[in-house]
């Protein structure tokens, strides 16, 4: 209804190509299932009916990296898992973004020892960090909306 | 036929040589396919890697490769004082946070001989049983999701939100509450707690009815789960399986009845068992366990007494903040506990409770210092996962997904 | 609990030349590694201790004799008893016979002992690392293995740690 009012009878709308591209990227960003530990449960709760993430375009979570654009690293990344994480990140097609969900993915969290990578940004470049142990589903959604704002501000030549 | 040269991912030590004793002879000839059901997979409930030797769709051998979530919790707890280490215990089996806290605190109380007041015992029981219900709800949601019943997943998480609201009301955190402390609880529950729990236990039975209506007589569900993964009672005992997997094979062993802790002997509840030992039997056992947990919570709520919630033993339990402005001893105890931490006597204990997955135990050894000298977590998922290769032989890959669901493993438990 | 367990422990003490260790209503037999398998087999067959609940170890470094104590817990469902067994092992790379023939679930427990402590189980069917990566060096739960603590970034040292931290690049 809103779009027709703006268009009138013309059927033509003028805008910047960047805006259209970024709008389409944010409104249908498909996350890749990368739930590792406790944050995965909160991610599942964010996907469930109380804090529905489908309202923001993330209707499905794709298990295959080839079909997703967003990787939400939810949980602690151990040293054994780090090469797997990098490999999956490399398999995702451009454009891709990474959200580090939770304290363990952001900075190692409670665990400062031999087995946990201290922050997933040692393995993949991260766009948004969501704090919390585990972050509430609303915090995760806030992180996703922050990412949407970041994507809306991207220029075409960033991903060229 | 594919051989291991296709995997750049190191298998065990990079070649098939390292695993010839694990796979059947047909794999070495190249007759069967070696498939990697990798750490990232929608149905493995976490980061579990399974190496499957397949003949078409039938699994010949299944080799679990765990350790992708290894957190080094046992070593890290040795570097922290007892109270600071409790924070890490929440994050082991992340669906059973209260249970982990409880077993840790019970081990410390056994080691030090600390007393726990009556009100704290009753509230502990209520919280642990609510946690058991929430864990079984997640189990049901994800198990049904794997078997393509997605609406059950959404309903279960809706119920779970009610429980998480209660936890948030008492402690401020939805999951990792660290509410149960040595000597009792962190602090008293607010006034609205009893009403909220009562409202929850009135609402839940009909919801469980809803799930049963959707699944129990559903011919698709029965077709996929009946007769799958049968575990005989002798096998279960030999492999050290505990929890609903053991009870579905016919052995009525529940630590809440066999070696009661935290006042469980005062409550009247049944232990659901079943004789078939297959996936459908485990489903029935866990659904019935949810009802029995509700029964326990109702009895506990009815007998909730008034009184303190933390022990008075100031050598281990910090004094309430109101005392700090009036009593010098309180200030000294507070100072000692916050800087050094308490020092239990030298000794070692093993304490086990019944978690939703099986027997969760803590072996705690103290050398008289403020930090645990050695803490070992006997986690149920580690032992239960060992039976997966045995159960998966001869089944299809789709059945393997159902088997992982029925074993109810949580990878935080397995890898610690 | 106490009478049956007490008499059983006395019986085993004489037969296997063991001592006992008890704390807070629990009792453990301290047996040498040579006689451990025989004792466990006897407990499983004649006294119906059907389930091996736990097998782990404690490291007493820098004390070398013994350096490790392997801790077992056996549970009898029939009589509702739980009995502990402690096996002292000496030296830096000790070996002990495998319990896998008696209790099959000792398979993964002993793999974990090898991985975390370096205690070899002789006769084990599949001794390789279980939770650490397969090419990891060292045995993490030993007392002389460092924790791997990384210095946290506070405001006063933020920049210098920032320079040292190995951040990942977009493509490698």
XYZ file of C-alpha atoms in Angstrom:
748
model
C 0.000 0.000 0.000
C 2.736 2.446 0.884
C 4.697 1.819 -2.271
C 1.739 2.463 -4.562
C 1.036 5.776 -2.900
C 4.522 6.915 -3.615
C 4.571 5.645 -7.143
C 1.197 6.911 -8.176
C 0.430 5.657 -11.644
C 3.930 5.837 -12.951
C 5.413 2.495 -11.928
C 8.860 4.133 -11.801
C 10.835 5.028 -8.694
C 14.178 6.797 -8.669
C 16.748 5.991 -6.064
C 20.416 5.187 -5.794
C 21.495 1.706 -6.802
C 23.412 1.399 -3.559
C 20.265 1.927 -1.534
C 18.357 -0.724 -3.396
C 21.182 -3.206 -3.155
C 21.723 -2.612 0.531
C 17.992 -2.705 1.236
C 17.657 -6.052 -0.440
C 20.697 -7.412 1.343
C 19.454 -6.458 4.784
C 15.904 -7.563 4.343
C 16.724 -11.114 3.413
C 19.952 -11.937 5.146
C 20.142 -15.653 5.796
C 22.223 -16.708 8.736
C 24.287 -19.849 8.737
C 23.685 -22.239 11.578
C 26.806 -21.945 13.613
C 25.621 -22.560 17.103
C 28.415 -24.026 19.131
C 27.493 -23.868 22.801
C 25.155 -22.076 25.197
C 24.694 -19.041 22.949
C 23.223 -21.398 20.378
C 20.311 -22.061 22.703
C 19.622 -18.351 22.971
C 19.946 -18.076 19.206
C 17.356 -20.831 18.870
C 15.159 -18.973 21.339
C 15.554 -15.834 19.238
C 14.407 -17.811 16.217
C 11.422 -19.281 18.067
C 8.096 -17.614 18.448
C 8.636 -15.260 21.392
C 11.454 -13.210 19.895
C 10.833 -13.974 16.285
C 13.815 -13.277 14.068
C 11.846 -13.969 10.929
C 10.347 -10.506 11.202
C 13.764 -9.184 10.256
C 14.111 -11.351 7.220
C 15.915 -14.306 8.764
C 13.211 -16.776 8.058
C 15.448 -19.765 7.673
C 18.814 -20.692 8.965
C 20.724 -22.407 6.289
C 23.060 -25.146 7.302
C 25.101 -24.886 4.165
C 27.630 -22.056 3.983
C 27.171 -21.772 0.253
C 23.639 -20.498 0.687
C 24.019 -18.037 3.535
C 25.322 -14.512 3.946
C 25.609 -14.083 7.666
C 27.581 -16.197 10.077
C 26.553 -15.801 13.704
C 29.356 -17.367 15.705
C 27.414 -18.343 18.788
C 29.505 -19.934 21.460
C 33.050 -20.685 22.454
C 35.484 -21.579 19.704
C 38.048 -24.132 20.787
C 41.444 -24.530 19.180
C 40.287 -27.713 17.500
C 37.313 -25.933 15.981
C 39.154 -22.832 14.735
C 40.351 -24.281 11.386
C 36.836 -25.559 10.736
C 35.467 -22.081 11.363
C 37.917 -20.475 8.985
C 37.172 -23.048 6.342
C 33.439 -22.467 6.566
C 33.968 -18.722 6.414
C 36.025 -19.148 3.263
C 33.276 -21.238 1.717
C 30.673 -18.513 2.086
C 30.152 -16.416 -1.037
C 30.583 -12.647 -0.972
C 29.056 -10.458 0.418
C 29.296 -11.955 3.860
C 29.194 -10.650 7.392
C 30.071 -12.105 10.755
C 28.432 -11.449 14.101
C 30.380 -12.584 17.145
C 27.622 -13.478 19.574
C 28.396 -13.695 23.214
C 31.420 -13.061 25.356
C 33.313 -16.182 24.367
C 33.197 -15.320 20.690
C 34.051 -11.672 21.296
C 36.977 -11.998 23.637
C 37.262 -15.468 25.125
C 34.717 -14.781 27.813
C 35.028 -16.529 31.147
C 37.594 -18.937 29.754
C 41.141 -17.671 29.564
C 43.065 -20.866 28.940
C 44.848 -23.104 26.507
C 41.775 -24.497 24.836
C 39.673 -21.511 23.798
C 40.493 -18.997 21.082
C 40.476 -15.623 22.791
C 38.034 -13.904 20.575
C 36.868 -15.190 17.237
C 38.359 -12.158 15.496
C 41.643 -14.049 15.612
C 40.111 -16.404 13.073
C 37.604 -14.447 10.984
C 37.055 -10.691 10.597
C 34.049 -9.641 12.663
C 31.523 -6.923 11.908
C 29.399 -6.757 15.041
C 30.135 -7.956 18.566
C 27.201 -8.785 20.813
C 28.042 -8.902 24.503
C 26.411 -11.064 27.116
C 26.817 -14.487 28.565
C 24.591 -15.559 26.918
C 23.133 -12.410 25.346
C 19.391 -12.164 25.606
C 17.547 -12.798 22.350
C 16.692 -9.106 22.317
C 20.390 -8.283 22.525
C 21.049 -10.542 19.565
C 18.296 -8.847 17.609
C 19.799 -5.480 18.509
C 23.122 -6.740 17.193
C 21.467 -7.820 13.962
C 19.781 -4.467 13.548
C 23.131 -2.753 14.131
C 24.528 -4.906 11.374
C 21.647 -3.881 9.134
C 22.473 -0.246 9.738
C 26.097 -0.921 8.939
C 25.131 -2.661 5.729
C 22.856 0.202 4.740
C 25.835 2.507 4.976
C 28.038 0.376 2.740
C 29.200 1.587 -0.607
C 29.078 -0.567 -3.688
C 32.801 -0.399 -4.162
C 33.413 -2.013 -0.739
C 32.289 -5.333 -2.054
C 33.451 -4.967 -5.628
C 34.584 -44.956 -4.555
C 36.015 -42.221 -2.479
C 39.021 -42.798 -0.283
C 40.495 -40.606 2.359
C 42.571 -38.701 -0.175
C 39.464 -36.586 -0.831
C 39.556 -35.135 2.656
C 42.105 -32.446 3.175
C 40.772 -32.322 6.669
C 42.986 -34.510 8.813
C 41.095 -37.582 9.877
C 43.034 -38.971 12.727
C 46.613 -38.540 11.632
C 45.951 -37.661 8.025
C 45.820 -41.059 6.420
C 43.659 -44.119 6.509
C 46.538 -45.888 8.245
C 45.656 -44.355 11.542
C 42.179 -45.788 11.500
C 42.385 -49.195 9.867
C 41.517 -50.803 13.159
C 38.316 -48.816 13.341
C 36.746 -49.314 9.946
C 35.732 -52.553 8.381
C 37.813 -54.259 5.688
C 35.514 -53.118 2.936
C 36.553 -49.521 3.493
C 40.189 -50.255 2.879
C 39.359 -51.983 -0.379
C 37.325 -48.957 -1.345
C 34.023 -50.763 -1.392
C 32.251 -48.453 1.018
C 32.080 -44.671 1.253
C 33.664 -42.734 4.084
C 31.536 -39.708 4.844
C 32.294 -36.895 7.216
C 29.221 -35.687 9.096
C 31.095 -32.633 10.116
C 31.291 -30.521 13.217
C 28.887 -28.036 11.724
C 25.685 -29.855 10.964
C 22.084 -28.980 11.701
C 21.240 -32.270 13.318
C 24.176 -33.015 15.496
C 22.993 -30.760 18.316
C 26.265 -29.002 18.605
C 29.746 -29.633 17.337
C 29.963 -33.369 17.035
C 31.900 -34.892 14.203
C 30.933 -38.338 13.017
C 32.919 -40.330 10.527
C 30.567 -42.682 8.824
C 31.379 -45.667 6.748
C 28.420 -46.094 4.479
C 27.244 -48.801 2.171
C 24.677 -46.840 0.222
C 22.631 -45.310 3.007
C 23.347 -47.931 5.629
C 25.843 -47.170 8.313
C 28.472 -49.857 8.762
C 30.706 -48.069 11.235
C 30.301 -44.772 12.985
C 33.306 -43.147 14.637
C 32.571 -40.124 16.822
C 35.257 -37.462 16.960
C 34.672 -35.199 19.926
C 36.638 -32.328 21.350
C 35.434 -29.476 19.202
C 34.017 -27.751 22.252
C 36.764 -28.595 24.714
C 36.997 -25.697 27.098
C 39.548 -26.876 29.603
C 37.105 -26.235 32.436
C 38.708 -28.718 34.795
C 42.112 -27.096 34.543
C 40.677 -23.620 34.630
C 38.757 -24.357 37.805
C 42.005 -25.391 39.455
C 43.282 -21.869 38.950
C 40.339 -20.137 40.616
C 38.928 -20.118 44.110
C 35.879 -22.252 44.813
C 33.318 -19.498 44.423
C 34.827 -18.079 41.272
C 35.050 -21.551 39.801
C 31.332 -22.084 40.288
C 30.654 -19.610 37.517
C 32.266 -22.000 35.082
C 30.192 -24.921 36.227
C 27.041 -23.368 34.735
C 28.543 -23.510 31.311
C 29.286 -27.219 31.207
C 25.921 -28.733 30.446
C 24.326 -25.549 29.300
C 20.781 -26.890 29.432
C 21.040 -27.897 33.063
C 22.655 -24.924 34.738
C 20.992 -25.282 38.112
C 21.859 -28.960 38.185
C 25.535 -28.286 37.611
C 25.565 -25.650 40.323
C 23.767 -28.021 42.640
C 26.192 -30.888 42.245
C 29.164 -28.571 42.709
C 27.696 -27.082 45.867
C 26.727 -30.495 47.208
C 30.291 -31.684 46.670
C 31.663 -28.699 48.577
C 29.128 -29.215 51.324
C 30.090 -32.863 51.602
C 33.756 -31.956 51.694
C 33.376 -29.307 54.338
C 30.415 -30.614 56.302
C 28.413 -27.470 55.695
C 24.754 -27.387 56.676
C 21.995 -26.106 54.431
C 18.819 -24.593 55.892
C 15.454 -26.133 55.115
C 14.088 -23.322 52.987
C 17.160 -23.408 50.781
C 16.802 -27.167 50.273
C 13.207 -26.831 49.166
C 13.916 -23.985 46.781
C 16.880 -25.880 45.368
C 14.604 -28.808 44.593
C 12.048 -26.550 42.918
C 14.680 -24.883 40.742
C 16.385 -28.116 39.751
C 13.096 -29.728 38.776
C 12.097 -26.676 36.750
C 15.460 -26.905 35.049
C 14.800 -30.572 34.312
C 11.514 -29.674 32.652
C 13.184 -26.960 30.593
C 15.940 -29.342 29.499
C 13.415 -31.962 28.440
C 11.514 -29.301 26.521
C 14.613 -28.399 24.539
C 15.270 -32.082 23.983
C 11.743 -32.604 22.695
C 11.865 -29.538 20.482
C 15.157 -30.406 18.817
C 14.427 -34.141 18.581
C 11.096 -33.456 16.886
C 12.741 -30.829 14.672
C 15.202 -33.432 13.446
C 12.297 -35.730 12.669
C 10.649 -32.893 10.733
C 7.975 -31.920 13.252
C 8.765 -28.244 13.408
C 5.730 -26.977 15.262
C 6.694 -28.951 18.361
C 9.944 -26.973 18.438
C 8.078 -23.663 18.525
C 5.661 -24.832 21.210
C 8.440 -26.158 23.444
C 10.376 -22.942 23.281
C 7.253 -21.016 24.159
C 6.950 -23.042 27.365
C 10.625 -22.699 28.061
C 10.271 -18.930 28.009
C 7.955 -19.189 31.005
C 10.590 -21.065 32.971
C 13.301 -18.650 31.903
C 11.113 -15.773 33.083
C 11.025 -17.365 36.522
C 14.796 -17.740 36.568
C 15.194 -14.160 35.482
C 12.889 -13.039 38.256
C 15.001 -14.640 40.956
C 18.493 -14.029 39.705
C 18.478 -11.566 36.854
C 19.862 -14.054 34.343
C 17.940 -16.379 32.095
C 20.332 -19.245 31.820
C 23.640 -19.022 33.671
C 22.249 -18.029 37.008
C 24.817 -19.365 39.532
C 21.998 -19.053 42.017
C 22.770 -22.114 44.112
C 25.813 -21.428 46.266
C 27.618 -23.524 48.895
C 25.603 -23.241 52.075
C 22.289 -22.467 50.402
C 21.320 -19.979 47.765
C 22.691 -16.660 46.651
C 19.791 -14.747 48.142
C 16.162 -15.217 48.950
C 13.577 -15.479 46.189
C 11.226 -12.521 45.700
C 7.609 -12.521 46.815
C 6.232 -13.165 43.341
C 8.175 -16.406 42.961
C 5.582 -18.696 44.478
C 2.722 -17.267 42.464
C 4.706 -17.459 39.240
C 5.688 -21.086 39.784
C 2.148 -22.021 40.689
C 0.853 -20.378 37.561
C 3.408 -22.288 35.548
C 2.574 -25.686 37.004
C -1.129 -25.072 36.406
C -0.451 -24.235 32.772
C 2.000 -26.980 31.875
C 0.022 -30.262 32.094
C -2.305 -29.360 29.264
C 0.649 -28.228 27.176
C 2.277 -31.623 27.675
C -1.051 -33.060 26.575
C -0.730 -31.003 23.407
C 2.691 -32.423 22.628
C 1.495 -35.924 23.307
C -1.446 -35.397 21.005
C 0.903 -34.331 18.280
C 3.490 -37.027 18.633
C 2.615 -40.080 20.693
C 0.051 -41.639 18.402
C 1.397 -40.038 15.250
C 2.013 -42.891 12.768
C 4.958 -41.080 11.185
C 6.665 -40.559 14.516
C 6.050 -44.148 15.559
C 7.342 -45.447 12.258
C 10.533 -43.500 12.656
C 11.238 -44.278 16.266
C 9.811 -47.640 17.201
C 12.351 -50.421 17.215
C 15.221 -48.040 16.555
C 18.349 -48.197 18.633
C 17.297 -50.944 21.009
C 19.540 -51.153 24.034
C 19.322 -54.244 26.177
C 19.640 -53.816 29.940
C 22.860 -55.804 30.062
C 24.419 -53.612 27.409
C 23.282 -50.517 29.232
C 24.985 -51.611 32.433
C 28.154 -52.703 30.711
C 28.477 -49.377 28.966
C 27.694 -47.379 32.074
C 24.635 -45.709 30.605
C 22.510 -43.802 33.082
C 19.476 -41.614 32.998
C 16.425 -42.020 30.765
C 18.391 -44.262 28.412
C 18.857 -46.772 31.215
C 15.324 -46.435 32.523
C 13.820 -47.017 29.090
C 15.602 -50.370 28.994
C 13.846 -51.511 32.111
C 16.220 -50.804 34.976
C 14.634 -48.490 37.508
C 17.700 -46.683 38.761
C 17.370 -43.039 39.651
C 19.814 -41.332 41.957
C 17.059 -39.269 43.466
C 15.634 -42.461 44.938
C 18.751 -44.585 45.291
C 21.007 -42.070 47.032
C 18.804 -39.097 47.858
C 20.298 -35.652 48.183
C 18.921 -32.194 48.929
C 15.888 -33.598 50.684
C 14.474 -35.690 47.831
C 13.452 -38.461 50.225
C 10.628 -36.248 51.492
C 8.840 -36.103 48.171
C 6.572 -38.681 46.684
C 7.214 -39.392 43.016
C 7.557 -42.332 40.631
C 10.387 -43.329 38.370
C 9.031 -43.933 34.882
C 10.485 -46.978 33.164
C 9.752 -48.851 30.013
C 10.840 -52.235 28.774
C 11.423 -51.830 25.066
C 14.630 -49.849 25.161
C 14.099 -48.212 21.797
C 13.798 -44.562 20.788
C 10.039 -44.503 21.293
C 10.435 -45.860 24.823
C 12.926 -43.131 25.682
C 10.498 -40.547 24.380
C 7.750 -41.911 26.619
C 10.044 -42.033 29.634
C 11.098 -38.431 29.238
C 7.543 -37.195 28.751
C 6.499 -38.975 31.920
C 9.516 -37.541 33.746
C 8.239 -34.066 33.003
C 4.973 -34.916 34.705
C 6.745 -36.376 37.714
C 8.850 -33.249 37.988
C 5.674 -31.202 38.127
C 4.483 -33.417 40.934
C 7.653 -32.787 42.894
C 7.449 -29.030 42.344
C 3.860 -28.984 43.555
C 4.752 -30.854 46.742
C 7.763 -28.668 47.341
C 5.777 -25.482 46.891
C 3.198 -26.670 49.358
C 5.763 -27.270 52.029
C 7.932 -24.205 51.440
C 8.935 -23.128 54.964
C 10.076 -19.735 56.161
C 13.611 -19.265 57.323
C 17.121 -18.294 56.262
C 18.457 -19.336 52.897
C 22.155 -19.465 53.673
C 24.084 -21.300 56.294
C 25.413 -19.443 59.298
C 28.881 -20.897 59.072
C 30.845 -17.747 58.463
C 34.014 -19.611 57.582
C 32.449 -20.572 54.256
C 29.427 -18.388 53.679
C 29.691 -14.598 53.509
C 27.594 -12.614 55.997
C 24.600 -10.600 54.794
C 25.486 -7.065 53.886
C 23.239 -5.618 56.558
C 25.543 -7.026 59.225
C 28.622 -5.384 57.815
C 27.852 -1.993 59.295
C 27.379 -3.309 62.822
C 29.617 -6.290 63.418
C 33.422 -6.387 63.193
C 33.557 -10.168 62.829
C 31.271 -9.908 59.846
C 33.663 -7.479 58.184
C 36.637 -9.737 58.853
C 34.848 -12.798 57.522
C 33.715 -10.888 54.468
C 37.271 -9.710 53.851
C 38.801 -13.169 54.247
C 36.249 -14.774 51.985
C 36.605 -12.223 49.259
C 40.392 -12.030 49.213
C 41.549 -15.561 49.991
C 38.440 -17.660 49.654
C 37.459 -20.427 51.998
C 39.737 -23.394 52.603
C 38.088 -26.782 52.957
C 39.909 -29.542 54.824
C 42.120 -31.963 52.960
C 40.211 -34.839 51.407
C 38.364 -36.046 48.361
C 34.698 -36.676 47.666
C 32.568 -37.892 44.817
C 29.055 -36.556 44.664
C 26.519 -37.517 42.036
C 23.077 -36.202 41.175
C 20.512 -37.120 38.592
C 20.676 -34.646 35.738
C 18.153 -34.792 32.883
C 20.727 -36.779 30.938
C 21.910 -39.243 33.522
C 24.320 -39.341 36.399
C 26.224 -36.117 36.756
C 29.021 -36.411 39.242
C 31.784 -34.268 40.645
C 34.999 -35.668 42.028
C 36.522 -32.949 44.133
C 39.873 -33.211 45.844
C 41.161 -30.536 48.113
C 44.655 -30.066 49.508
C 43.649 -27.546 52.132
C 44.125 -24.526 49.882
C 41.622 -22.005 48.601
C 41.509 -23.503 45.114
C 40.287 -26.967 44.165
C 43.314 -29.208 43.742
C 41.560 -31.484 41.300
C 38.010 -31.366 40.083
C 36.696 -33.916 37.660
C 33.240 -33.822 36.173
C 31.701 -37.175 35.418
C 29.314 -36.101 32.744
C 26.490 -38.316 31.475
C 26.709 -37.338 27.813
C 30.329 -38.484 27.559
C 29.382 -41.982 28.657
C 26.124 -42.131 26.749
C 27.749 -41.033 23.512
C 30.063 -44.020 23.641
C 27.119 -46.276 22.841
C 26.298 -44.482 19.610
C 28.514 -46.625 17.340
C 26.900 -49.722 18.758
C 23.368 -48.417 18.232
C 24.009 -47.024 14.787
C 25.283 -50.202 13.163
C 23.051 -51.294 10.367
C 20.760 -48.281 10.453
C 20.208 -45.622 7.862
C 21.733 -42.163 8.053
C 18.339 -40.657 8.764
C 17.984 -43.027 11.686
C 21.355 -41.900 12.940
C 19.935 -38.412 13.281
C 17.118 -39.776 15.404
C 19.605 -41.712 17.521
C 21.667 -38.649 18.293
C 18.476 -36.956 19.367
C 17.399 -39.778 21.589
C 20.742 -40.007 23.337
C 20.128 -36.413 24.408
C 23.735 -35.359 24.349
C 24.899 -31.875 25.035
C 28.333 -31.235 23.631
C 29.370 -29.017 26.480
C 28.946 -32.063 28.687
C 30.927 -34.325 26.396
C 33.938 -32.146 25.842
C 33.994 -30.198 29.071
C 25.390 -49.241 53.317
C 28.161 -49.340 55.818
C 28.110 -52.897 57.118
C 28.086 -54.692 53.790
C 30.565 -52.296 52.278
C 32.789 -52.407 55.336
C 32.949 -56.182 55.398
C 33.529 -56.308 51.661
C 36.375 -53.852 51.952
C 37.996 -55.822 54.753
C 37.781 -58.956 52.641
C 39.373 -57.267 49.655
C 42.033 -55.612 51.755
C 43.405 -58.936 52.855
C 43.135 -60.585 49.511
C 44.778 -57.889 47.423
C 47.183 -56.499 49.956
C 45.552 -53.102 49.764
C 44.964 -50.236 52.142
C 41.877 -48.085 52.515
C 41.228 -44.407 52.340
C 38.021 -42.963 53.640
C 36.574 -39.496 53.939
C 33.056 -38.315 54.672
C 31.244 -41.683 54.550
C 32.978 -42.809 51.353
C 35.534 -45.540 51.227
C 38.256 -46.263 48.695
C 40.630 -49.154 48.275
C 44.202 -48.278 47.426
C 45.481 -51.068 45.164
C 48.583 -51.377 43.048
C 48.203 -51.385 39.254
C 49.137 -55.072 38.919
C 46.223 -56.277 40.982
C 43.681 -53.705 39.866
C 42.195 -55.738 37.013
C 41.775 -58.811 39.155
C 40.060 -56.834 41.874
C 37.672 -55.171 39.435
C 36.837 -58.467 37.827
C 36.074 -59.956 41.204
C 33.901 -57.019 42.155
C 31.997 -57.197 38.914
C 31.407 -60.934 38.870
C 30.930 -61.918 42.476
C 29.765 -58.804 44.252
C 27.683 -57.390 41.361
C 29.338 -54.029 40.912
C 28.027 -53.828 37.385
C 28.777 -50.267 36.405
C 31.981 -48.295 36.097
C 30.882 -44.802 36.884
C 34.063 -42.812 36.707
C 37.716 -43.226 35.844
C 39.973 -40.253 36.211
C 43.330 -39.274 37.653
C 44.958 -36.743 39.939
C 48.443 -35.372 39.373
C 50.588 -34.830 42.437
C 53.547 -33.175 40.735
C 56.237 -32.349 41.903
C 55.981 -35.491 43.985
C 57.143 -38.324 41.733
C 56.516 -41.378 43.858
C 53.622 -41.654 43.178
C 52.909 -38.923 40.707
C 49.462 -39.952 39.583
C 46.573 -41.576 41.354
C 43.985 -43.117 39.067
C 40.558 -42.870 40.681
C 37.752 -45.283 39.904
C 34.222 -45.416 41.151
C 32.221 -48.625 40.840
C 28.522 -48.728 41.455
C 26.393 -51.678 42.385
C 22.792 -51.107 41.432
C 21.640 -54.316 43.043
C 22.956 -53.520 46.504
C 22.949 -49.742 46.017
C 26.609 -49.306 46.928
C 29.401 -47.213 45.564
C 33.030 -48.134 46.040
C 36.115 -46.161 45.155
C 39.453 -47.512 44.019
C 42.700 -45.558 43.970
C 45.676 -46.783 41.985
C 48.961 -44.967 42.617
C 51.262 -44.766 39.614
C 54.858 -43.626 39.632
C 57.024 -41.825 37.157
C 56.376 -39.301 34.460
C 54.955 -41.627 31.796
C 53.311 -44.398 33.734
C 51.437 -47.316 32.324
C 48.622 -49.355 33.684
C 46.633 -52.313 32.373
C 43.418 -51.476 30.635
C 40.028 -51.899 32.248
C 38.369 -52.241 28.885
C 38.141 -56.008 29.147
C 36.218 -55.716 32.395
C 34.081 -52.642 31.707
C 33.729 -51.644 28.032
C 33.001 -48.022 28.816
C 36.522 -47.606 30.129
C 37.476 -47.165 26.468
C 36.808 -43.457 26.313
C 37.789 -42.863 29.929
C 41.243 -44.246 29.277
C 41.564 -42.326 26.052
C 40.908 -39.241 28.091
C 43.518 -40.322 30.636
C 46.053 -40.632 27.849
C 45.068 -37.308 26.333
C 44.988 -35.297 29.516
C 47.646 -36.978 31.640
C 49.813 -39.186 29.470
C 48.915 -42.384 31.308
C 49.115 -45.253 28.855
C 46.674 -48.107 29.127
C 48.353 -51.327 28.051
C 46.143 -53.480 25.901
C 43.757 -50.690 24.962
C 42.162 -51.172 21.582
C 42.248 -47.604 20.321
C 44.531 -45.292 22.283
C 44.486 -41.870 20.657
C 43.635 -38.360 21.698
C 40.027 -37.639 22.333
C 39.377 -34.002 23.189
C 42.553 -32.254 22.094
C 43.489 -31.918 18.408
C 45.303 -34.982 17.195
C 48.583 -33.140 16.689
C 48.611 -31.390 20.082
C 51.772 -31.712 22.087
C 51.670 -32.121 25.793
C 49.138 -33.373 28.258
C 47.011 -30.476 29.487
C 45.810 -31.592 32.895
C 49.285 -32.193 34.253
C 50.361 -29.690 36.835
C 53.446 -28.650 34.869
C 51.432 -27.776 31.774
C 50.716 -24.026 31.754
C 47.168 -22.745 31.818
C 47.656 -20.657 28.695
C 46.487 -17.479 30.320
C 46.301 -14.469 28.011
C 46.673 -11.025 29.471
C 43.352 -9.178 29.441
C 43.174 -5.802 27.722
C 42.476 -3.036 30.166
C 42.583 0.598 29.205
C 46.173 1.093 30.302
C 47.557 -1.691 28.113
C 44.913 -1.737 25.419
C 47.046 -0.513 22.545
C 50.093 -2.643 23.179
C 48.061 -5.840 23.367
C 46.066 -4.708 20.355
C 49.259 -4.608 18.308
C 50.264 -8.098 19.414
C 46.919 -9.784 18.878
C 46.742 -11.864 15.703
C 43.636 -10.446 14.079
C 42.340 -12.316 11.055
C 42.303 -10.866 7.598
C 39.499 -10.983 5.105
C 41.129 -13.508 2.842
C 44.177 -15.672 3.399
